[in-house]
PDB file of C-alpha atoms (C1' of nucleotides) in Angstrom:
ATOM      1  CA  UNK A   1     -25.185  15.472   9.514  1.00 40.00           C
ATOM      2  CA  UNK A   2     -25.577  13.268  12.220  1.00 42.00           C
ATOM      3  CA  UNK A   3     -22.683  10.924  13.035  1.00 43.00           C
ATOM      4  CA  UNK A   4     -22.013   8.152  10.250  1.00 43.00           C
ATOM      5  CA  UNK A   5     -22.169   5.435  13.552  1.00 42.00           C
ATOM      6  CA  UNK A   6     -26.208   5.921  13.581  1.00 46.00           C
ATOM      7  CA  UNK A   7     -26.613   5.486   9.905  1.00 47.00           C
ATOM      8  CA  UNK A   8     -28.068   2.563   9.521  1.00 43.00           C
ATOM      9  CA  UNK A   9     -26.506  -0.223   7.333  1.00 47.00           C
ATOM     10  CA  UNK A  10     -23.512   1.982   6.660  1.00 53.00           C
ATOM     11  CA  UNK A  11     -20.787   0.278   8.886  1.00 51.00           C
ATOM     12  CA  UNK A  12     -21.699  -3.657   7.607  1.00 48.00           C
ATOM     13  CA  UNK A  13     -21.632  -1.648   4.516  1.00 51.00           C
ATOM     14  CA  UNK A  14     -18.590  -0.188   5.073  1.00 57.00           C
ATOM     15  CA  UNK A  15     -17.317  -3.317   7.011  1.00 57.00           C
ATOM     16  CA  UNK A  16     -16.007  -5.589   4.024  1.00 60.00           C
ATOM     17  CA  UNK A  17     -14.293  -2.733   2.513  1.00 73.00           C
ATOM     18  CA  UNK A  18     -11.269  -3.179   4.244  1.00 75.00           C
ATOM     19  CA  UNK A  19     -11.662  -7.078   2.504  1.00 76.00           C
ATOM     20  CA  UNK A  20     -12.359  -5.645  -0.982  1.00 79.00           C
ATOM     21  CA  UNK A  21      -9.770  -3.117  -0.587  1.00 79.00           C
ATOM     22  CA  UNK A  22      -7.156  -6.183  -0.207  1.00 79.00           C
ATOM     23  CA  UNK A  23      -8.811  -7.434  -3.604  1.00 78.00           C
ATOM     24  CA  UNK A  24      -7.971  -4.719  -5.108  1.00 79.00           C
ATOM     25  CA  UNK A  25      -4.367  -5.925  -3.696  1.00 76.00           C
ATOM     26  CA  UNK A  26      -3.700  -1.878  -2.649  1.00 76.00           C
ATOM     27  CA  UNK A  27      -1.871  -3.617   0.159  1.00 75.00           C
ATOM     28  CA  UNK A  28       0.822  -4.373  -1.971  1.00 81.00           C
ATOM     29  CA  UNK A  29       2.679  -1.087  -2.613  1.00 81.00           C
ATOM     30  CA  UNK A  30       3.907  -2.248  -5.573  1.00 89.00           C
ATOM     31  CA  UNK A  31       1.085  -3.493  -7.126  1.00 90.00           C
ATOM     32  CA  UNK A  32      -0.121  -0.053  -8.413  1.00 90.00           C
ATOM     33  CA  UNK A  33       2.702   0.921 -10.394  1.00 90.00           C
ATOM     34  CA  UNK A  34       3.483  -2.504 -11.888  1.00 93.00           C
ATOM     35  CA  UNK A  35      -0.322  -2.528 -13.074  1.00 94.00           C
ATOM     36  CA  UNK A  36       0.150   1.244 -14.531  1.00 92.00           C
ATOM     37  CA  UNK A  37       3.415   0.251 -16.140  1.00 92.00           C
ATOM     38  CA  UNK A  38       1.708  -2.801 -17.812  1.00 94.00           C
ATOM     39  CA  UNK A  39      -1.057  -1.331 -19.039  1.00 91.00           C
ATOM     40  CA  UNK A  40       1.084   1.661 -21.384  1.00 81.00           C
ATOM     41  CA  UNK A  41       2.886  -1.416 -23.531  1.00 73.00           C
ATOM     42  CA  UNK A  42       1.931  -4.882 -24.636  1.00 75.00           C
ATOM     43  CA  UNK A  43       4.289  -7.421 -23.747  1.00 87.00           C
ATOM     44  CA  UNK A  44       6.554  -6.400 -21.130  1.00 93.00           C
ATOM     45  CA  UNK A  45       9.637  -8.515 -19.884  1.00 93.00           C
ATOM     46  CA  UNK A  46      10.666  -8.768 -16.573  1.00 94.00           C
ATOM     47  CA  UNK A  47      13.395  -6.744 -17.067  1.00 92.00           C
ATOM     48  CA  UNK A  48      11.923  -3.811 -18.811  1.00 90.00           C
ATOM     49  CA  UNK A  49       9.132  -3.869 -15.549  1.00 92.00           C
ATOM     50  CA  UNK A  50      12.364  -3.832 -12.988  1.00 91.00           C
ATOM     51  CA  UNK A  51      13.904  -0.943 -14.701  1.00 88.00           C
ATOM     52  CA  UNK A  52      10.419   0.441 -15.053  1.00 88.00           C
ATOM     53  CA  UNK A  53       9.051   0.592 -12.008  1.00 88.00           C
ATOM     54  CA  UNK A  54      12.320   1.626 -10.041  1.00 86.00           C
ATOM     55  CA  UNK A  55      13.428   0.506  -6.481  1.00 87.00           C
ATOM     56  CA  UNK A  56      11.586  -2.860  -6.703  1.00 91.00           C
ATOM     57  CA  UNK A  57      13.741  -6.154  -6.356  1.00 93.00           C
ATOM     58  CA  UNK A  58      13.681  -9.053  -8.502  1.00 95.00           C
ATOM     59  CA  UNK A  59      12.119 -11.073  -5.740  1.00 95.00           C
ATOM     60  CA  UNK A  60       9.616  -8.828  -4.831  1.00 94.00           C
ATOM     61  CA  UNK A  61       8.844  -8.205  -8.241  1.00 95.00           C
ATOM     62  CA  UNK A  62       8.145 -11.732  -8.843  1.00 95.00           C
ATOM     63  CA  UNK A  63       6.049 -11.953  -5.922  1.00 95.00           C
ATOM     64  CA  UNK A  64       3.926  -9.177  -7.082  1.00 95.00           C
ATOM     65  CA  UNK A  65       3.079 -10.500 -10.772  1.00 96.00           C
ATOM     66  CA  UNK A  66       2.907 -13.638  -9.048  1.00 95.00           C
ATOM     67  CA  UNK A  67      -0.133 -12.539  -6.977  1.00 94.00           C
ATOM     68  CA  UNK A  68      -1.754 -10.359  -9.939  1.00 95.00           C
ATOM     69  CA  UNK A  69      -1.426 -13.580 -12.265  1.00 95.00           C
ATOM     70  CA  UNK A  70      -3.533 -15.433  -9.950  1.00 94.00           C
ATOM     71  CA  UNK A  71      -6.107 -12.722  -9.435  1.00 94.00           C
ATOM     72  CA  UNK A  72      -6.466 -12.683 -13.308  1.00 95.00           C
ATOM     73  CA  UNK A  73      -5.084  -9.748 -13.554  1.00 96.00           C
ATOM     74  CA  UNK A  74      -1.747 -10.341 -15.471  1.00 96.00           C
ATOM     75  CA  UNK A  75      -1.027 -12.840 -17.966  1.00 96.00           C
ATOM     76  CA  UNK A  76       2.210 -14.355 -18.233  1.00 95.00           C
ATOM     77  CA  UNK A  77       3.815 -15.821 -21.625  1.00 95.00           C
ATOM     78  CA  UNK A  78       6.969 -18.159 -21.480  1.00 93.00           C
ATOM     79  CA  UNK A  79       9.198 -18.576 -24.435  1.00 92.00           C
ATOM     80  CA  UNK A  80      11.178 -21.353 -24.677  1.00 85.00           C
ATOM     81  CA  UNK A  81      14.229 -19.802 -26.063  1.00 86.00           C
ATOM     82  CA  UNK A  82      17.462 -19.022 -25.206  1.00 80.00           C
ATOM     83  CA  UNK A  83      18.322 -16.902 -23.395  1.00 85.00           C
ATOM     84  CA  UNK A  84      14.973 -17.392 -22.089  1.00 87.00           C
ATOM     85  CA  UNK A  85      12.005 -15.036 -22.308  1.00 93.00           C
ATOM     86  CA  UNK A  86       9.233 -14.204 -20.393  1.00 95.00           C
ATOM     87  CA  UNK A  87       6.073 -11.652 -21.219  1.00 96.00           C
ATOM     88  CA  UNK A  88       3.482 -10.029 -18.848  1.00 97.00           C
ATOM     89  CA  UNK A  89       0.250  -8.509 -20.261  1.00 96.00           C
ATOM     90  CA  UNK A  90      -2.717  -7.414 -18.708  1.00 97.00           C
ATOM     91  CA  UNK A  91      -5.716  -9.865 -19.051  1.00 96.00           C
ATOM     92  CA  UNK A  92      -9.422  -7.956 -19.730  1.00 96.00           C
ATOM     93  CA  UNK A  93      -9.505  -8.142 -16.207  1.00 96.00           C
ATOM     94  CA  UNK A  94      -6.754  -6.039 -15.749  1.00 96.00           C
ATOM     95  CA  UNK A  95      -7.411  -3.452 -17.997  1.00 96.00           C
ATOM     96  CA  UNK A  96     -10.414  -2.545 -16.487  1.00 96.00           C
ATOM     97  CA  UNK A  97      -8.457  -2.362 -13.306  1.00 95.00           C
ATOM     98  CA  UNK A  98      -5.962  -0.042 -14.895  1.00 95.00           C
ATOM     99  CA  UNK A  99      -8.438   2.704 -15.527  1.00 95.00           C
ATOM    100  CA  UNK A 100      -8.924   3.666 -12.016  1.00 94.00           C
ATOM    101  CA  UNK A 101      -5.354   3.301 -10.933  1.00 92.00           C
ATOM    102  CA  UNK A 102      -3.952   5.393 -14.452  1.00 92.00           C
ATOM    103  CA  UNK A 103      -6.311   7.791 -13.271  1.00 94.00           C
ATOM    104  CA  UNK A 104      -4.590   7.886  -9.672  1.00 92.00           C
ATOM    105  CA  UNK A 105      -0.801   8.107 -11.340  1.00 89.00           C
ATOM    106  CA  UNK A 106      -2.260  11.132 -13.289  1.00 91.00           C
ATOM    107  CA  UNK A 107      -3.390  12.590  -9.808  1.00 93.00           C
ATOM    108  CA  UNK A 108      -0.169  12.262  -8.485  1.00 90.00           C
ATOM    109  CA  UNK A 109       1.645  13.597 -11.405  1.00 88.00           C
ATOM    110  CA  UNK A 110      -0.574  16.496 -11.326  1.00 92.00           C
ATOM    111  CA  UNK A 111      -0.547  17.558  -7.796  1.00 93.00           C
ATOM    112  CA  UNK A 112       3.091  16.872  -6.159  1.00 90.00           C
ATOM    113  CA  UNK A 113       3.830  20.415  -6.000  1.00 92.00           C
ATOM    114  CA  UNK A 114       0.793  21.083  -4.375  1.00 94.00           C
ATOM    115  CA  UNK A 115       1.363  18.290  -1.500  1.00 94.00           C
ATOM    116  CA  UNK A 116       5.185  19.005  -1.032  1.00 92.00           C
ATOM    117  CA  UNK A 117       4.223  22.997  -0.467  1.00 94.00           C
ATOM    118  CA  UNK A 118       1.784  21.661   2.032  1.00 95.00           C
ATOM    119  CA  UNK A 119       4.117  19.692   3.695  1.00 92.00           C
ATOM    120  CA  UNK A 120       6.731  22.424   4.053  1.00 92.00           C
ATOM    121  CA  UNK A 121       4.091  24.588   5.197  1.00 93.00           C
ATOM    122  CA  UNK A 122       2.787  22.150   8.172  1.00 92.00           C
ATOM    123  CA  UNK A 123       6.564  21.467   9.241  1.00 89.00           C
ATOM    124  CA  UNK A 124       7.363  25.751   9.237  1.00 88.00           C
ATOM    125  CA  UNK A 125       4.906  25.672  11.583  1.00 82.00           C
ATOM    126  CA  UNK A 126       5.834  22.544  13.196  1.00 70.00           C
ATOM    127  CA  UNK A 127       9.238  24.453  14.036  1.00 66.00           C
TER     128      UNK A 127
ATOM    129  CA  UNK B   1       6.016  -3.193 -30.415  1.00 39.00           C
ATOM    130  CA  UNK B   2       9.510  -2.668 -29.470  1.00 41.00           C
ATOM    131  CA  UNK B   3      11.241  -2.714 -25.976  1.00 42.00           C
ATOM    132  CA  UNK B   4      10.337   0.072 -23.301  1.00 42.00           C
ATOM    133  CA  UNK B   5      13.980   0.172 -22.545  1.00 42.00           C
ATOM    134  CA  UNK B   6      14.697   1.266 -25.584  1.00 45.00           C
ATOM    135  CA  UNK B   7      11.795   4.002 -26.015  1.00 46.00           C
ATOM    136  CA  UNK B   8      13.597   7.143 -25.687  1.00 42.00           C
ATOM    137  CA  UNK B   9      12.718   9.470 -22.184  1.00 46.00           C
ATOM    138  CA  UNK B  10      10.834   6.521 -20.935  1.00 53.00           C
ATOM    139  CA  UNK B  11      12.992   5.378 -18.737  1.00 51.00           C
ATOM    140  CA  UNK B  12      13.190   8.966 -17.176  1.00 48.00           C
ATOM    141  CA  UNK B  13      10.038  10.009 -17.179  1.00 52.00           C
ATOM    142  CA  UNK B  14       8.848   6.557 -15.099  1.00 59.00           C
ATOM    143  CA  UNK B  15      11.765   6.718 -13.170  1.00 59.00           C
ATOM    144  CA  UNK B  16       9.918   9.260 -10.910  1.00 63.00           C
ATOM    145  CA  UNK B  17       7.023   7.386 -10.645  1.00 75.00           C
ATOM    146  CA  UNK B  18       8.189   5.477  -7.380  1.00 77.00           C
ATOM    147  CA  UNK B  19       8.393   9.010  -5.814  1.00 77.00           C
ATOM    148  CA  UNK B  20       4.927  10.241  -7.052  1.00 80.00           C
ATOM    149  CA  UNK B  21       2.890   7.813  -6.309  1.00 79.00           C
ATOM    150  CA  UNK B  22       4.686   7.605  -2.492  1.00 80.00           C
ATOM    151  CA  UNK B  23       3.163  11.454  -3.021  1.00 79.00           C
ATOM    152  CA  UNK B  24      -0.211   9.922  -3.421  1.00 81.00           C
ATOM    153  CA  UNK B  25       0.441   7.678   0.047  1.00 77.00           C
ATOM    154  CA  UNK B  26      -0.326   4.589  -1.807  1.00 77.00           C
ATOM    155  CA  UNK B  27       2.654   3.184   0.309  1.00 75.00           C
ATOM    156  CA  UNK B  28       0.373   3.639   3.415  1.00 82.00           C
ATOM    157  CA  UNK B  29      -1.868   0.489   2.864  1.00 81.00           C
ATOM    158  CA  UNK B  30      -5.028   2.335   4.776  1.00 89.00           C
ATOM    159  CA  UNK B  31      -4.874   6.014   3.161  1.00 90.00           C
ATOM    160  CA  UNK B  32      -7.045   4.919   0.419  1.00 90.00           C
ATOM    161  CA  UNK B  33      -9.970   3.539   2.757  1.00 90.00           C
ATOM    162  CA  UNK B  34      -9.310   6.825   4.996  1.00 92.00           C
ATOM    163  CA  UNK B  35      -9.516   9.431   2.207  1.00 93.00           C
ATOM    164  CA  UNK B  36     -12.862   7.092   0.623  1.00 91.00           C
ATOM    165  CA  UNK B  37     -14.448   7.437   3.922  1.00 92.00           C
ATOM    166  CA  UNK B  38     -13.303  11.141   4.503  1.00 94.00           C
ATOM    167  CA  UNK B  39     -14.997  11.855   0.855  1.00 91.00           C
ATOM    168  CA  UNK B  40     -18.414  10.643   2.277  1.00 82.00           C
ATOM    169  CA  UNK B  41     -19.580  12.685   4.880  1.00 73.00           C
ATOM    170  CA  UNK B  42     -18.233  15.458   6.402  1.00 76.00           C
ATOM    171  CA  UNK B  43     -16.849  16.347  10.081  1.00 87.00           C
ATOM    172  CA  UNK B  44     -16.082  12.744  10.542  1.00 93.00           C
ATOM    173  CA  UNK B  45     -14.783  12.287  14.249  1.00 94.00           C
ATOM    174  CA  UNK B  46     -11.811   9.821  15.361  1.00 95.00           C
ATOM    175  CA  UNK B  47     -14.261   7.298  16.527  1.00 93.00           C
ATOM    176  CA  UNK B  48     -16.237   7.199  13.781  1.00 90.00           C
ATOM    177  CA  UNK B  49     -13.459   6.496  11.376  1.00 92.00           C
ATOM    178  CA  UNK B  50     -11.861   4.091  13.626  1.00 90.00           C
ATOM    179  CA  UNK B  51     -15.333   1.864  13.077  1.00 88.00           C
ATOM    180  CA  UNK B  52     -15.650   2.431   9.596  1.00 87.00           C
ATOM    181  CA  UNK B  53     -12.106   1.761   8.157  1.00 88.00           C
ATOM    182  CA  UNK B  54     -12.706  -1.770  10.123  1.00 86.00           C
ATOM    183  CA  UNK B  55      -9.183  -3.226  11.306  1.00 86.00           C
ATOM    184  CA  UNK B  56      -7.398   0.221  11.837  1.00 91.00           C
ATOM    185  CA  UNK B  57      -5.636   0.726  14.807  1.00 93.00           C
ATOM    186  CA  UNK B  58      -5.977   3.975  17.187  1.00 95.00           C
ATOM    187  CA  UNK B  59      -2.117   4.292  16.472  1.00 95.00           C
ATOM    188  CA  UNK B  60      -2.312   3.736  12.865  1.00 95.00           C
ATOM    189  CA  UNK B  61      -5.359   5.867  12.445  1.00 95.00           C
ATOM    190  CA  UNK B  62      -3.887   8.377  14.291  1.00 96.00           C
ATOM    191  CA  UNK B  63      -0.476   8.288  12.013  1.00 95.00           C
ATOM    192  CA  UNK B  64      -2.517   8.097   8.776  1.00 95.00           C
ATOM    193  CA  UNK B  65      -4.191  11.215   9.872  1.00 96.00           C
ATOM    194  CA  UNK B  66      -1.163  13.112  10.540  1.00 95.00           C
ATOM    195  CA  UNK B  67       0.492  12.505   7.292  1.00 94.00           C
ATOM    196  CA  UNK B  68      -2.749  13.678   5.267  1.00 95.00           C
ATOM    197  CA  UNK B  69      -3.069  16.475   7.095  1.00 95.00           C
ATOM    198  CA  UNK B  70       0.814  17.519   6.605  1.00 94.00           C
ATOM    199  CA  UNK B  71       0.083  16.978   2.702  1.00 94.00           C
ATOM    200  CA  UNK B  72      -2.647  18.793   2.935  1.00 95.00           C
ATOM    201  CA  UNK B  73      -5.045  16.263   1.888  1.00 96.00           C
ATOM    202  CA  UNK B  74      -7.278  16.222   5.446  1.00 96.00           C
ATOM    203  CA  UNK B  75      -7.950  18.841   7.670  1.00 96.00           C
ATOM    204  CA  UNK B  76      -8.447  18.832  11.499  1.00 96.00           C
ATOM    205  CA  UNK B  77     -10.964  20.733  13.581  1.00 95.00           C
ATOM    206  CA  UNK B  78     -10.439  20.558  17.269  1.00 93.00           C
ATOM    207  CA  UNK B  79     -12.950  21.616  19.482  1.00 92.00           C
ATOM    208  CA  UNK B  80     -12.498  22.985  23.249  1.00 84.00           C
ATOM    209  CA  UNK B  81     -14.960  21.062  24.822  1.00 86.00           C
ATOM    210  CA  UNK B  82     -15.648  17.782  27.594  1.00 81.00           C
ATOM    211  CA  UNK B  83     -15.532  15.676  26.530  1.00 85.00           C
ATOM    212  CA  UNK B  84     -13.009  16.616  23.535  1.00 88.00           C
ATOM    213  CA  UNK B  85     -14.349  16.194  19.749  1.00 93.00           C
ATOM    214  CA  UNK B  86     -12.016  15.966  16.675  1.00 96.00           C
ATOM    215  CA  UNK B  87     -13.753  16.391  13.297  1.00 96.00           C
ATOM    216  CA  UNK B  88     -11.623  15.652  10.045  1.00 97.00           C
ATOM    217  CA  UNK B  89     -12.544  16.533   6.376  1.00 96.00           C
ATOM    218  CA  UNK B  90     -10.768  16.408   3.490  1.00 97.00           C
ATOM    219  CA  UNK B  91      -9.243  19.660   2.097  1.00 96.00           C
ATOM    220  CA  UNK B  92     -10.239  20.862  -1.490  1.00 96.00           C
ATOM    221  CA  UNK B  93      -6.912  19.389  -2.406  1.00 96.00           C
ATOM    222  CA  UNK B  94      -8.210  16.090  -0.653  1.00 96.00           C
ATOM    223  CA  UNK B  95     -11.323  16.119  -2.649  1.00 96.00           C
ATOM    224  CA  UNK B  96      -9.622  16.016  -5.709  1.00 96.00           C
ATOM    225  CA  UNK B  97      -8.045  12.734  -4.825  1.00 95.00           C
ATOM    226  CA  UNK B  98     -11.089  11.565  -3.436  1.00 95.00           C
ATOM    227  CA  UNK B  99     -12.092  11.130  -7.191  1.00 95.00           C
ATOM    228  CA  UNK B 100      -9.898   8.339  -8.334  1.00 94.00           C
ATOM    229  CA  UNK B 101      -9.885   6.369  -4.985  1.00 92.00           C
ATOM    230  CA  UNK B 102     -13.611   6.072  -5.383  1.00 92.00           C
ATOM    231  CA  UNK B 103     -13.329   4.743  -8.548  1.00 93.00           C
ATOM    232  CA  UNK B 104     -10.729   2.331  -7.032  1.00 92.00           C
ATOM    233  CA  UNK B 105     -12.851   1.574  -4.408  1.00 89.00           C
ATOM    234  CA  UNK B 106     -16.285   0.930  -7.031  1.00 91.00           C
ATOM    235  CA  UNK B 107     -13.523  -1.514  -9.007  1.00 93.00           C
ATOM    236  CA  UNK B 108     -12.839  -3.354  -6.236  1.00 90.00           C
ATOM    237  CA  UNK B 109     -16.662  -3.656  -5.147  1.00 87.00           C
ATOM    238  CA  UNK B 110     -17.570  -4.732  -8.822  1.00 92.00           C
ATOM    239  CA  UNK B 111     -14.653  -7.020  -9.350  1.00 93.00           C
ATOM    240  CA  UNK B 112     -14.319  -8.976  -6.570  1.00 90.00           C
ATOM    241  CA  UNK B 113     -16.049 -12.008  -7.714  1.00 91.00           C
ATOM    242  CA  UNK B 114     -14.212 -12.096 -11.002  1.00 94.00           C
ATOM    243  CA  UNK B 115     -10.739 -12.203  -8.807  1.00 93.00           C
ATOM    244  CA  UNK B 116     -11.694 -14.774  -6.360  1.00 91.00           C
ATOM    245  CA  UNK B 117     -12.785 -17.167  -9.337  1.00 93.00           C
ATOM    246  CA  UNK B 118      -9.382 -16.467 -10.990  1.00 94.00           C
ATOM    247  CA  UNK B 119      -7.843 -17.119  -7.566  1.00 91.00           C
ATOM    248  CA  UNK B 120      -9.505 -20.560  -7.155  1.00 91.00           C
ATOM    249  CA  UNK B 121      -8.955 -21.500 -11.309  1.00 93.00           C
ATOM    250  CA  UNK B 122      -5.360 -20.625 -10.796  1.00 92.00           C
ATOM    251  CA  UNK B 123      -5.182 -22.730  -7.345  1.00 89.00           C
ATOM    252  CA  UNK B 124      -7.374 -25.605  -8.650  1.00 88.00           C
ATOM    253  CA  UNK B 125      -4.136 -25.236 -11.751  1.00 81.00           C
ATOM    254  CA  UNK B 126      -1.514 -25.345  -9.226  1.00 70.00           C
ATOM    255  CA  UNK B 127      -3.130 -28.600  -7.139  1.00 65.00           C
TER     256      UNK B 127
ATOM    257  C1'  DC C   1      17.821 -13.579 -18.696  1.00 58.44           C
ATOM    258  C1'  DA C   2      14.264 -14.734 -15.711  1.00 58.44           C
ATOM    259  C1'  DG C   3      13.558 -16.274 -11.669  1.00 58.44           C
ATOM    260  C1'  DG C   4      14.009 -19.772  -7.212  1.00 58.44           C
ATOM    261  C1'  DA C   5      16.004 -20.719  -2.516  1.00 58.44           C
ATOM    262  C1'  DT C   6      17.761 -18.537   1.617  1.00 58.44           C
ATOM    263  C1'  DC C   7      19.072 -15.796   5.123  1.00 58.44           C
ATOM    264  C1'  DC C   8      18.562 -11.977   7.576  1.00 58.44           C
ATOM    265  C1'  DT C   9      17.291  -6.957   9.474  1.00 58.44           C
ATOM    266  C1'  DG C  10      13.972  -3.010   9.701  1.00 58.44           C
ATOM    267  C1'  DC C  11      10.049  -1.185   9.865  1.00 58.44           C
ATOM    268  C1'  DT C  12       5.041  -1.628  10.042  1.00 58.44           C
ATOM    269  C1'  DG C  13       1.338  -1.625  12.991  1.00 58.44           C
ATOM    270  C1'  DG C  14      -0.880  -4.340  16.967  1.00 58.44           C
ATOM    271  C1'  DA C  15      -1.590  -4.355  21.998  1.00 58.44           C
ATOM    272  C1'  DT C  16      -1.348  -2.148  26.430  1.00 58.44           C
ATOM    273  C1'  DA C  17      -1.611   1.573  29.488  1.00 58.44           C
ATOM    274  C1'  DC C  18      -1.876   6.027  30.534  1.00 58.44           C
ATOM    275  C1'  DT C  19      -3.228  11.174  30.088  1.00 58.44           C
ATOM    276  C1'  DG C  20      -5.728  16.128  29.067  1.00 58.44           C
TER     277       DG C  20
ATOM    278  C1'  DC D   1     -13.206  10.745  23.488  1.00 58.44           C
ATOM    279  C1'  DA D   2      -9.269  11.451  21.408  1.00 58.44           C
ATOM    280  C1'  DG D   3      -5.341  10.831  21.769  1.00 58.44           C
ATOM    281  C1'  DT D   4       0.488   9.348  23.275  1.00 58.44           C
ATOM    282  C1'  DA D   5       3.944   6.531  25.104  1.00 58.44           C
ATOM    283  C1'  DT D   6       6.140   2.137  25.283  1.00 58.44           C
ATOM    284  C1'  DC D   7       7.318  -2.141  23.598  1.00 58.44           C
ATOM    285  C1'  DC D   8       7.363  -5.730  20.533  1.00 58.44           C
ATOM    286  C1'  DA D   9       6.258  -9.447  17.029  1.00 58.44           C
ATOM    287  C1'  DG D  10       5.872 -10.354  12.211  1.00 58.44           C
ATOM    288  C1'  DC D  11       6.365 -10.099   7.860  1.00 58.44           C
ATOM    289  C1'  DA D  12       8.106  -7.528   4.481  1.00 58.44           C
ATOM    290  C1'  DG D  13      11.392  -6.377   1.411  1.00 58.44           C
ATOM    291  C1'  DG D  14      16.494  -6.612   0.561  1.00 58.44           C
ATOM    292  C1'  DA D  15      21.132  -8.729  -0.509  1.00 58.44           C
ATOM    293  C1'  DT D  16      23.434 -12.580  -2.120  1.00 58.44           C
ATOM    294  C1'  DC D  17      24.316 -17.027  -4.488  1.00 58.44           C
ATOM    295  C1'  DC D  18      22.558 -20.190  -7.614  1.00 58.44           C
ATOM    296  C1'  DT D  19      19.537 -22.783 -11.771  1.00 58.44           C
ATOM    297  C1'  DG D  20      17.278 -23.739 -16.689  1.00 58.44           C
TER     298       DG D  20
END
DNA sequence: CAGGATCCTGCTGGATACTG
DNA sequence: CAGTATCCAGCAGGATCCTG
């Protein structure tokens, strides 16, 4: 195996990753969880999302949803009622994104123990 | 469809997501790209990684690699040579993580155009 | 209830210089 | 080459208060 840096086209092809991965909105640490949450039920309310995505503040949830709406991943439905009701759901594009993200969520659930063990072993070695 | 907040077990089951997704190291925006890069070749050097994961600083790459090593996802091989050489590769656990992350990368590549269009449309409507 | 506005802080992560 | 150490700016994101 030769150094990647000498592989023709590699650097150029991978240079745009950062841009594309940003488009996937992975730069916002909450995005993935919001999309996964939305992928489960249809018509989730703001409050439901806050409860499900534990730890997120109202402000950040609002911003995250705005960004996702702008990117065509989330659709916002506002009902002129009293009290006001707003529901969010994934668009068709959003549902395609939900697939790999859900796979990632499953990975996390499945391998949590292994990661924790590795972490303890590492820390034990350092001590 | 009833509100999620009333679904028994849901809140409890999803409350730990944040923890588990953190374990997946999605809170670091560079992690995904580093793992994807490592998943391609075996024995990537520090400098190669810096070149491939465009825009990352040496400091942050170091920290990211340390965290991944601690979590048992990346293995570090140091060679006592002059000049020094250090190679990184995914562990068995790391390769299982690589699968969903690569899928995510493919999503980003495939749907970049759609996202950009949605973004323009959204901004046009706002104007 | 859903969020806009504002203020403020901590940590992320960049720049630079130095070592084995 | 592959880091480490230090310093520091910027911004993510939390707390609080307010509105339709």
